[in-house]
Every structure is written in structure tokens, then in C-alpha cells.
JSON list of C-alpha atoms in Angstrom, two decimals:
[
{"chain": "A", "resi": 4, "resn": "MET", "atom": "CA", "xyz": [130.65, -89.11, 44.08]},
{"chain": "A", "resi": 5, "resn": "LYS", "atom": "CA", "xyz": [128.58, -90.12, 41.36]},
{"chain": "A", "resi": 6, "resn": "ALA", "atom": "CA", "xyz": [128.84, -93.87, 43.25]},
{"chain": "A", "resi": 7, "resn": "LEU", "atom": "CA", "xyz": [127.81, -92.22, 45.95]},
{"chain": "A", "resi": 8, "resn": "ALA", "atom": "CA", "xyz": [125.14, -90.23, 45.20]},
{"chain": "A", "resi": 9, "resn": "GLU", "atom": "CA", "xyz": [123.41, -93.64, 43.68]},
{"chain": "A", "resi": 10, "resn": "ARG", "atom": "CA", "xyz": [123.67, -95.07, 47.09]},
{"chain": "A", "resi": 11, "resn": "ILE", "atom": "CA", "xyz": [122.20, -91.90, 48.79]},
{"chain": "A", "resi": 12, "resn": "GLY", "atom": "CA", "xyz": [119.56, -92.01, 45.78]},
{"chain": "A", "resi": 13, "resn": "SER", "atom": "CA", "xyz": [119.01, -95.58, 47.52]},
{"chain": "A", "resi": 14, "resn": "PHE", "atom": "CA", "xyz": [117.69, -94.59, 50.80]},
{"chain": "A", "resi": 15, "resn": "PRO", "atom": "CA", "xyz": [114.34, -94.21, 51.44]},
{"chain": "A", "resi": 16, "resn": "GLU", "atom": "CA", "xyz": [112.79, -90.34, 50.31]},
{"chain": "A", "resi": 17, "resn": "ALA", "atom": "CA", "xyz": [111.77, -89.53, 53.86]},
{"chain": "A", "resi": 18, "resn": "ALA", "atom": "CA", "xyz": [115.18, -90.65, 55.74]},
{"chain": "A", "resi": 19, "resn": "VAL", "atom": "CA", "xyz": [116.83, -88.18, 53.42]},
{"chain": "A", "resi": 20, "resn": "ARG", "atom": "CA", "xyz": [114.87, -85.27, 53.80]},
{"chain": "A", "resi": 21, "resn": "LEU", "atom": "CA", "xyz": [114.89, -85.95, 58.09]},
{"chain": "A", "resi": 22, "resn": "ALA", "atom": "CA", "xyz": [118.68, -86.56, 57.94]},
{"chain": "A", "resi": 23, "resn": "LYS", "atom": "CA", "xyz": [119.28, -83.28, 55.74]},
{"chain": "A", "resi": 24, "resn": "ARG", "atom": "CA", "xyz": [116.72, -81.24, 57.79]},
{"chain": "A", "resi": 25, "resn": "ARG", "atom": "CA", "xyz": [118.84, -82.06, 61.18]},
{"chain": "A", "resi": 26, "resn": "ILE", "atom": "CA", "xyz": [122.67, -81.72, 59.26]},
{"chain": "A", "resi": 27, "resn": "ASN", "atom": "CA", "xyz": [120.69, -77.77, 58.62]},
{"chain": "A", "resi": 28, "resn": "ALA", "atom": "CA", "xyz": [120.15, -77.59, 62.36]},
{"chain": "A", "resi": 29, "resn": "ALA", "atom": "CA", "xyz": [123.26, -78.39, 63.04]},
{"chain": "A", "resi": 30, "resn": "ALA", "atom": "CA", "xyz": [125.32, -76.64, 60.96]},
{"chain": "A", "resi": 31, "resn": "LEU", "atom": "CA", "xyz": [123.20, -73.25, 59.91]},
{"chain": "A", "resi": 32, "resn": "PRO", "atom": "CA", "xyz": [122.55, -70.53, 61.98]},
{"chain": "A", "resi": 33, "resn": "ALA", "atom": "CA", "xyz": [118.96, -69.97, 63.20]},
{"chain": "A", "resi": 34, "resn": "LYS", "atom": "CA", "xyz": [116.48, -67.10, 60.33]},
{"chain": "A", "resi": 35, "resn": "GLU", "atom": "CA", "xyz": [116.60, -64.96, 63.64]},
{"chain": "A", "resi": 36, "resn": "ASP", "atom": "CA", "xyz": [120.52, -65.00, 64.38]},
{"chain": "A", "resi": 37, "resn": "VAL", "atom": "CA", "xyz": [120.70, -63.86, 60.81]},
{"chain": "A", "resi": 38, "resn": "GLN", "atom": "CA", "xyz": [118.55, -60.82, 61.15]},
{"chain": "A", "resi": 39, "resn": "VAL", "atom": "CA", "xyz": [119.98, -60.05, 63.88]},
{"chain": "A", "resi": 40, "resn": "ASP", "atom": "CA", "xyz": [123.77, -60.21, 62.26]},
{"chain": "A", "resi": 41, "resn": "SER", "atom": "CA", "xyz": [122.50, -58.68, 59.38]},
{"chain": "A", "resi": 42, "resn": "GLY", "atom": "CA", "xyz": [120.67, -55.62, 60.89]},
{"chain": "A", "resi": 43, "resn": "LEU", "atom": "CA", "xyz": [124.16, -54.87, 62.84]},
{"chain": "A", "resi": 44, "resn": "PHE", "atom": "CA", "xyz": [126.28, -55.08, 59.84]},
{"chain": "A", "resi": 45, "resn": "GLN", "atom": "CA", "xyz": [124.46, -52.82, 58.14]},
{"chain": "A", "resi": 46, "resn": "ILE", "atom": "CA", "xyz": [124.41, -50.08, 61.19]},
{"chain": "A", "resi": 47, "resn": "LEU", "atom": "CA", "xyz": [128.84, -51.11, 61.40]},
{"chain": "A", "resi": 48, "resn": "ALA", "atom": "CA", "xyz": [129.16, -50.60, 57.22]},
{"chain": "A", "resi": 49, "resn": "ARG", "atom": "CA", "xyz": [127.56, -47.51, 57.07]},
{"chain": "A", "resi": 50, "resn": "ASP", "atom": "CA", "xyz": [129.71, -46.48, 60.03]},
{"chain": "A", "resi": 51, "resn": "GLY", "atom": "CA", "xyz": [132.79, -44.05, 58.23]},
{"chain": "A", "resi": 52, "resn": "SER", "atom": "CA", "xyz": [135.72, -45.67, 60.17]},
{"chain": "A", "resi": 53, "resn": "SER", "atom": "CA", "xyz": [134.62, -48.45, 57.43]},
{"chain": "A", "resi": 54, "resn": "THR", "atom": "CA", "xyz": [133.86, -46.66, 54.74]},
{"chain": "A", "resi": 55, "resn": "SER", "atom": "CA", "xyz": [137.06, -45.50, 55.24]},
{"chain": "A", "resi": 56, "resn": "ARG", "atom": "CA", "xyz": [138.80, -49.24, 55.41]},
{"chain": "A", "resi": 57, "resn": "LEU", "atom": "CA", "xyz": [136.55, -50.65, 52.46]},
{"chain": "A", "resi": 58, "resn": "ALA", "atom": "CA", "xyz": [136.80, -47.93, 50.22]},
{"chain": "A", "resi": 59, "resn": "ALA", "atom": "CA", "xyz": [141.26, -48.18, 51.07]},
{"chain": "A", "resi": 60, "resn": "LEU", "atom": "CA", "xyz": [140.06, -52.32, 50.55]},
{"chain": "A", "resi": 61, "resn": "MET", "atom": "CA", "xyz": [138.44, -51.62, 47.47]},
{"chain": "A", "resi": 62, "resn": "GLU", "atom": "CA", "xyz": [141.99, -48.96, 45.69]},
{"chain": "A", "resi": 63, "resn": "ARG", "atom": "CA", "xyz": [143.92, -52.33, 46.97]},
{"chain": "A", "resi": 64, "resn": "GLY", "atom": "CA", "xyz": [142.18, -54.30, 44.50]},
{"chain": "A", "resi": 65, "resn": "LEU", "atom": "CA", "xyz": [139.19, -56.13, 46.69]},
{"chain": "A", "resi": 66, "resn": "GLN", "atom": "CA", "xyz": [136.55, -57.51, 45.29]},
{"chain": "A", "resi": 67, "resn": "ARG", "atom": "CA", "xyz": [139.52, -58.37, 42.07]},
{"chain": "A", "resi": 68, "resn": "ARG", "atom": "CA", "xyz": [140.96, -61.56, 41.78]},
{"chain": "A", "resi": 69, "resn": "SER", "atom": "CA", "xyz": [144.83, -60.06, 43.85]},
{"chain": "A", "resi": 70, "resn": "ARG", "atom": "CA", "xyz": [146.80, -60.35, 46.53]},
{"chain": "A", "resi": 71, "resn": "THR", "atom": "CA", "xyz": [143.78, -58.38, 48.92]},
{"chain": "A", "resi": 72, "resn": "GLU", "atom": "CA", "xyz": [141.22, -61.12, 47.84]},
{"chain": "A", "resi": 73, "resn": "LEU", "atom": "CA", "xyz": [143.31, -64.59, 48.56]},
{"chain": "A", "resi": 74, "resn": "GLU", "atom": "CA", "xyz": [145.22, -62.86, 51.49]},
{"chain": "A", "resi": 75, "resn": "PHE", "atom": "CA", "xyz": [141.89, -60.66, 53.08]},
{"chain": "A", "resi": 76, "resn": "GLY", "atom": "CA", "xyz": [142.98, -61.49, 56.35]},
{"chain": "A", "resi": 77, "resn": "ALA", "atom": "CA", "xyz": [147.12, -60.28, 55.94]},
{"chain": "A", "resi": 78, "resn": "ALA", "atom": "CA", "xyz": [145.40, -56.95, 53.63]},
{"chain": "A", "resi": 79, "resn": "LEU", "atom": "CA", "xyz": [142.46, -56.04, 55.92]},
{"chain": "A", "resi": 80, "resn": "GLY", "atom": "CA", "xyz": [145.61, -56.30, 58.76]},
{"chain": "A", "resi": 81, "resn": "GLU", "atom": "CA", "xyz": [147.43, -53.45, 57.06]},
{"chain": "A", "resi": 82, "resn": "LEU", "atom": "CA", "xyz": [145.32, -51.40, 57.00]}
]
């Protein structure tokens, strides 16, 4: 890992900066999409069925080192 960091550090700074920008553009969603998704999540999080499922998940160990955390998809499917 150190060798890779040293190799990247030897590249021109502008090239590294531009490469990072392109990687982020390809890999990260647009800011507007994140805002839309956040708004939709807030709506769903307030829905009664969502709050009851979240309460059930919390009782089963959500946010603690537990089977619910380690096998979240399976735990969600059991509700």
C-alpha cells in the first residue's frame, strides 16, 4: 500500500486532482439525486409501517453487534 501511495504521490498534482474528480463523477451520485433520495427517505421513515418495522428491528438487535446487524437482509425479510 505504501508503494502505491508513493507512486501516486510522484504523479503531477494536477493529474491526480483531475483523476479524482473523474472517479468521483463516475462513482458518486449527483448532489441533486442525494437530496431527492433524502427527502423520499424522510417521507418513508415517518410512515407507520416503517416505524413499526424499525421498532421490531431495534428489538432484534439493530445498532448492536447481532445477527440482525450481520445478516440484515435476512432479518428484514423475517418481519
